[in-house]
Each structure stands twice: as C-alpha cells, then as structure tokens.
Amino acid sequence: MDTSSRAQSGDTLPVRVCSATFELSTDLLRCSRCKRTHYKDAAAQKQHWKVHKQTCCALSPQDIETIGEASMCETYGMLAASIKSGGDATTSLLLEHMRDLTLDGEDVECEHQQDAYEFIKRTIFCSSFPFDR
C-alpha cells in the first residue's frame, strides 16, 4: 500500500472513493502496484483484493499518454470497449480522463455524441451502469 497519496501538506486534495467501502475521503491510501485504486486502510484493500487483482497492473507510459491525448469521442470508444469486456487496467484512467474532459467543457462531436453525454450523466456523475454486457 502506497502512502504517498496521503495528505502531507496544506494543499487541497481531491475527494476519492474507497474501492472496498465506497467511503469518500481526501485521505486514502492507494494500491502500490497500479497506483489507481484507493482504500481507506489495509483491511479494506485486503477485502477488495479478490476483485481488484483481475485488473491490477501498472499502466505503461504509452498507455497513459494515449489516453491523456484522446478526444472525448475516442475516450468514450475505448471506455465502452473496456467495460464491455469486463474492465481492465485502463478503465479507471479512462473514466478520469472523460470526467476531466467534461469538466474542461470539451464538446463531443462524433457519431457517439449522445451516447457519450448519457454515459457521463449517468455513470461519472450519477453512478449507474449504461452498457449492456
């Protein structure tokens, strides 16, 4: 468990969600392997490991760069494929990127425009699941 995500200064930290308990906090630990999944403590991480181990791996710098440069439409397409296949190590990064693009006001101009907006509205901000498996 990596403690570097714990608050160590007066800086405001983003609110995160514990993957095991769904508790909100700015003071969570993160998985030391993938550095993407957050937990309130070691017990919560241990509880969630059976689920998390299926997607826990460090992303390559190339994967991170590709996702970071993707447009809203490209991100939506990659995310839909990831979720339909059961999720993988890129799923949380794609969700973060889609949220950031939305908050930055990026418009979606592609054939998936309506799907992307519905996904954002229902999943990222309201937490329901829009894809059929």
mmCIF file of C-alpha atoms in Angstrom:
data_model
loop_
_atom_site.group_PDB
_atom_site.id
_atom_site.type_symbol
_atom_site.label_atom_id
_atom_site.label_comp_id
_atom_site.label_asym_id
_atom_site.label_seq_id
_atom_site.Cartn_x
_atom_site.Cartn_y
_atom_site.Cartn_z
ATOM 1 C CA MET A 1 0.000 0.000 0.000
ATOM 2 C CA ASP A 2 1.416 3.344 -1.065
ATOM 3 C CA THR A 3 1.055 6.149 1.482
ATOM 4 C CA SER A 4 2.225 8.909 -0.860
ATOM 5 C CA SER A 5 -1.365 9.836 -1.663
ATOM 6 C CA ARG A 6 -1.998 10.774 1.982
ATOM 7 C CA ALA A 7 -2.272 14.474 2.746
ATOM 8 C CA GLN A 8 1.187 15.728 3.676
ATOM 9 C CA SER A 9 0.768 19.470 3.302
ATOM 10 C CA GLY A 10 -1.877 22.149 3.404
ATOM 11 C CA ASP A 11 -2.800 21.512 -0.244
ATOM 12 C CA THR A 12 -6.387 20.656 -1.048
ATOM 13 C CA LEU A 13 -6.628 17.070 -2.251
ATOM 14 C CA PRO A 14 -9.358 15.643 -4.470
ATOM 15 C CA VAL A 15 -12.071 13.585 -2.852
ATOM 16 C CA ARG A 16 -11.550 9.902 -3.650
ATOM 17 C CA VAL A 17 -13.692 6.815 -3.105
ATOM 18 C CA CYS A 18 -12.514 3.740 -1.229
ATOM 19 C CA SER A 19 -12.958 0.857 -3.669
ATOM 20 C CA ALA A 20 -13.891 -1.567 -0.898
ATOM 21 C CA THR A 21 -16.229 0.527 1.264
ATOM 22 C CA PHE A 22 -17.268 3.332 -1.135
ATOM 23 C CA GLU A 23 -16.477 5.885 1.582
ATOM 24 C CA LEU A 24 -15.448 9.347 0.361
ATOM 25 C CA SER A 25 -12.260 10.908 1.677
ATOM 26 C CA THR A 26 -9.319 13.103 0.746
ATOM 27 C CA ASP A 27 -7.069 10.932 2.918
ATOM 28 C CA LEU A 28 -6.944 7.496 1.279
ATOM 29 C CA LEU A 29 -4.140 5.066 0.595
ATOM 30 C CA ARG A 30 -3.657 3.776 -2.929
ATOM 31 C CA CYS A 31 -2.645 0.437 -4.336
ATOM 32 C CA SER A 32 1.151 0.385 -4.579
ATOM 33 C CA ARG A 33 1.073 -1.794 -7.693
ATOM 34 C CA CYS A 34 -1.328 0.014 -10.049
ATOM 35 C CA LYS A 35 -1.462 3.358 -8.184
ATOM 36 C CA ARG A 36 -5.034 3.868 -9.431
ATOM 37 C CA THR A 37 -7.226 2.231 -6.795
ATOM 38 C CA HIS A 38 -7.778 3.845 -3.397
ATOM 39 C CA TYR A 39 -8.534 2.370 0.029
ATOM 40 C CA LYS A 40 -9.248 3.723 3.498
ATOM 41 C CA ASP A 41 -6.850 1.212 5.093
ATOM 42 C CA ALA A 42 -5.003 -2.080 4.580
ATOM 43 C CA ALA A 43 -8.015 -4.107 5.746
ATOM 44 C CA ALA A 44 -10.180 -2.549 3.036
ATOM 45 C CA GLN A 45 -7.533 -3.329 0.426
ATOM 46 C CA LYS A 46 -7.334 -6.943 1.569
ATOM 47 C CA GLN A 47 -11.135 -7.232 1.433
ATOM 48 C CA HIS A 48 -11.196 -5.907 -2.150
ATOM 49 C CA TRP A 49 -8.161 -7.824 -3.489
ATOM 50 C CA LYS A 50 -10.188 -10.732 -4.945
ATOM 51 C CA VAL A 51 -11.917 -8.268 -7.267
ATOM 52 C CA HIS A 52 -9.040 -5.845 -7.804
ATOM 53 C CA LYS A 53 -6.380 -8.435 -8.709
ATOM 54 C CA GLN A 54 -8.151 -9.069 -12.032
ATOM 55 C CA THR A 55 -7.261 -5.577 -13.292
ATOM 56 C CA CYS A 56 -4.350 -4.557 -11.067
ATOM 57 C CA CYS A 57 -1.269 -3.741 -13.102
ATOM 58 C CA ALA A 58 0.813 -0.674 -13.725
ATOM 59 C CA LEU A 59 -0.029 1.057 -16.991
ATOM 60 C CA SER A 60 2.724 1.714 -19.476
ATOM 61 C CA PRO A 61 3.761 5.315 -20.132
ATOM 62 C CA GLN A 62 2.491 4.802 -23.697
ATOM 63 C CA ASP A 63 -0.985 3.774 -22.443
ATOM 64 C CA ILE A 64 -1.099 6.794 -20.139
ATOM 65 C CA GLU A 65 -0.016 9.136 -22.960
ATOM 66 C CA THR A 66 -2.512 7.660 -25.434
ATOM 67 C CA ILE A 67 -5.396 8.099 -23.020
ATOM 68 C CA GLY A 68 -4.249 11.574 -21.967
ATOM 69 C CA GLU A 69 -4.266 12.769 -25.583
ATOM 70 C CA ALA A 70 -7.568 11.144 -26.575
ATOM 71 C CA SER A 71 -10.568 13.228 -27.558
ATOM 72 C CA MET A 72 -13.899 12.771 -25.817
ATOM 73 C CA CYS A 73 -15.167 10.529 -28.614
ATOM 74 C CA GLU A 74 -12.006 8.395 -28.634
ATOM 75 C CA THR A 75 -12.117 8.115 -24.857
ATOM 76 C CA TYR A 76 -15.757 7.048 -24.948
ATOM 77 C CA GLY A 77 -14.995 4.363 -27.542
ATOM 78 C CA MET A 78 -12.055 2.985 -25.547
ATOM 79 C CA LEU A 79 -14.082 3.064 -22.332
ATOM 80 C CA ALA A 80 -17.071 1.300 -23.886
ATOM 81 C CA ALA A 81 -14.804 -1.469 -25.186
ATOM 82 C CA SER A 82 -13.056 -1.771 -21.812
ATOM 83 C CA ILE A 83 -16.297 -2.021 -19.846
ATOM 84 C CA LYS A 84 -17.991 -4.389 -22.303
ATOM 85 C CA SER A 85 -15.039 -6.766 -21.952
ATOM 86 C CA GLY A 86 -15.354 -6.725 -18.165
ATOM 87 C CA GLY A 87 -12.969 -3.863 -17.393
ATOM 88 C CA ASP A 88 -9.201 -3.744 -17.387
ATOM 89 C CA ALA A 89 -6.342 -1.689 -16.025
ATOM 90 C CA THR A 90 -7.251 1.285 -18.231
ATOM 91 C CA THR A 91 -10.887 1.592 -17.113
ATOM 92 C CA SER A 92 -10.327 3.950 -14.179
ATOM 93 C CA LEU A 93 -7.910 6.128 -16.136
ATOM 94 C CA LEU A 94 -10.419 6.394 -18.990
ATOM 95 C CA LEU A 95 -13.149 7.381 -16.526
ATOM 96 C CA GLU A 96 -10.897 10.044 -15.008
ATOM 97 C CA HIS A 97 -9.980 11.379 -18.445
ATOM 98 C CA MET A 98 -13.621 11.515 -19.556
ATOM 99 C CA ARG A 99 -14.544 13.340 -16.322
ATOM 100 C CA ASP A 100 -11.698 15.820 -16.808
ATOM 101 C CA LEU A 101 -12.664 16.479 -20.430
ATOM 102 C CA THR A 102 -16.252 17.059 -19.337
ATOM 103 C CA LEU A 103 -15.250 19.429 -16.547
ATOM 104 C CA ASP A 104 -12.974 21.269 -19.005
ATOM 105 C CA GLY A 105 -16.013 21.760 -21.245
ATOM 106 C CA GLU A 106 -14.900 19.661 -24.215
ATOM 107 C CA ASP A 107 -17.714 19.008 -26.653
ATOM 108 C CA VAL A 108 -18.321 15.646 -28.235
ATOM 109 C CA GLU A 109 -18.604 15.842 -31.988
ATOM 110 C CA CYS A 110 -18.803 12.316 -33.336
ATOM 111 C CA GLU A 111 -21.254 9.529 -34.041
ATOM 112 C CA HIS A 112 -21.288 8.637 -30.325
ATOM 113 C CA GLN A 113 -22.142 12.142 -29.103
ATOM 114 C CA GLN A 114 -25.469 11.289 -27.474
ATOM 115 C CA ASP A 115 -24.123 8.026 -26.034
ATOM 116 C CA ALA A 116 -21.122 9.835 -24.534
ATOM 117 C CA TYR A 117 -23.258 12.515 -22.895
ATOM 118 C CA GLU A 118 -25.633 9.894 -21.484
ATOM 119 C CA PHE A 119 -22.674 7.917 -20.175
ATOM 120 C CA ILE A 120 -21.193 10.982 -18.498
ATOM 121 C CA LYS A 121 -24.504 11.968 -16.983
ATOM 122 C CA ARG A 122 -25.440 8.500 -15.713
ATOM 123 C CA THR A 123 -22.104 6.974 -14.784
ATOM 124 C CA ILE A 124 -19.479 9.521 -13.875
ATOM 125 C CA PHE A 125 -21.785 11.924 -12.097
ATOM 126 C CA CYS A 126 -24.686 9.687 -11.019
ATOM 127 C CA SER A 127 -23.146 6.191 -10.837
ATOM 128 C CA SER A 128 -25.460 3.955 -12.851
ATOM 129 C CA PHE A 129 -24.243 1.483 -15.481
ATOM 130 C CA PRO A 130 -25.110 2.384 -19.107
ATOM 131 C CA PHE A 131 -23.601 -0.507 -21.054
ATOM 132 C CA ASP A 132 -25.243 -3.853 -21.629
ATOM 133 C CA ARG A 133 -22.804 -6.719 -21.254
#
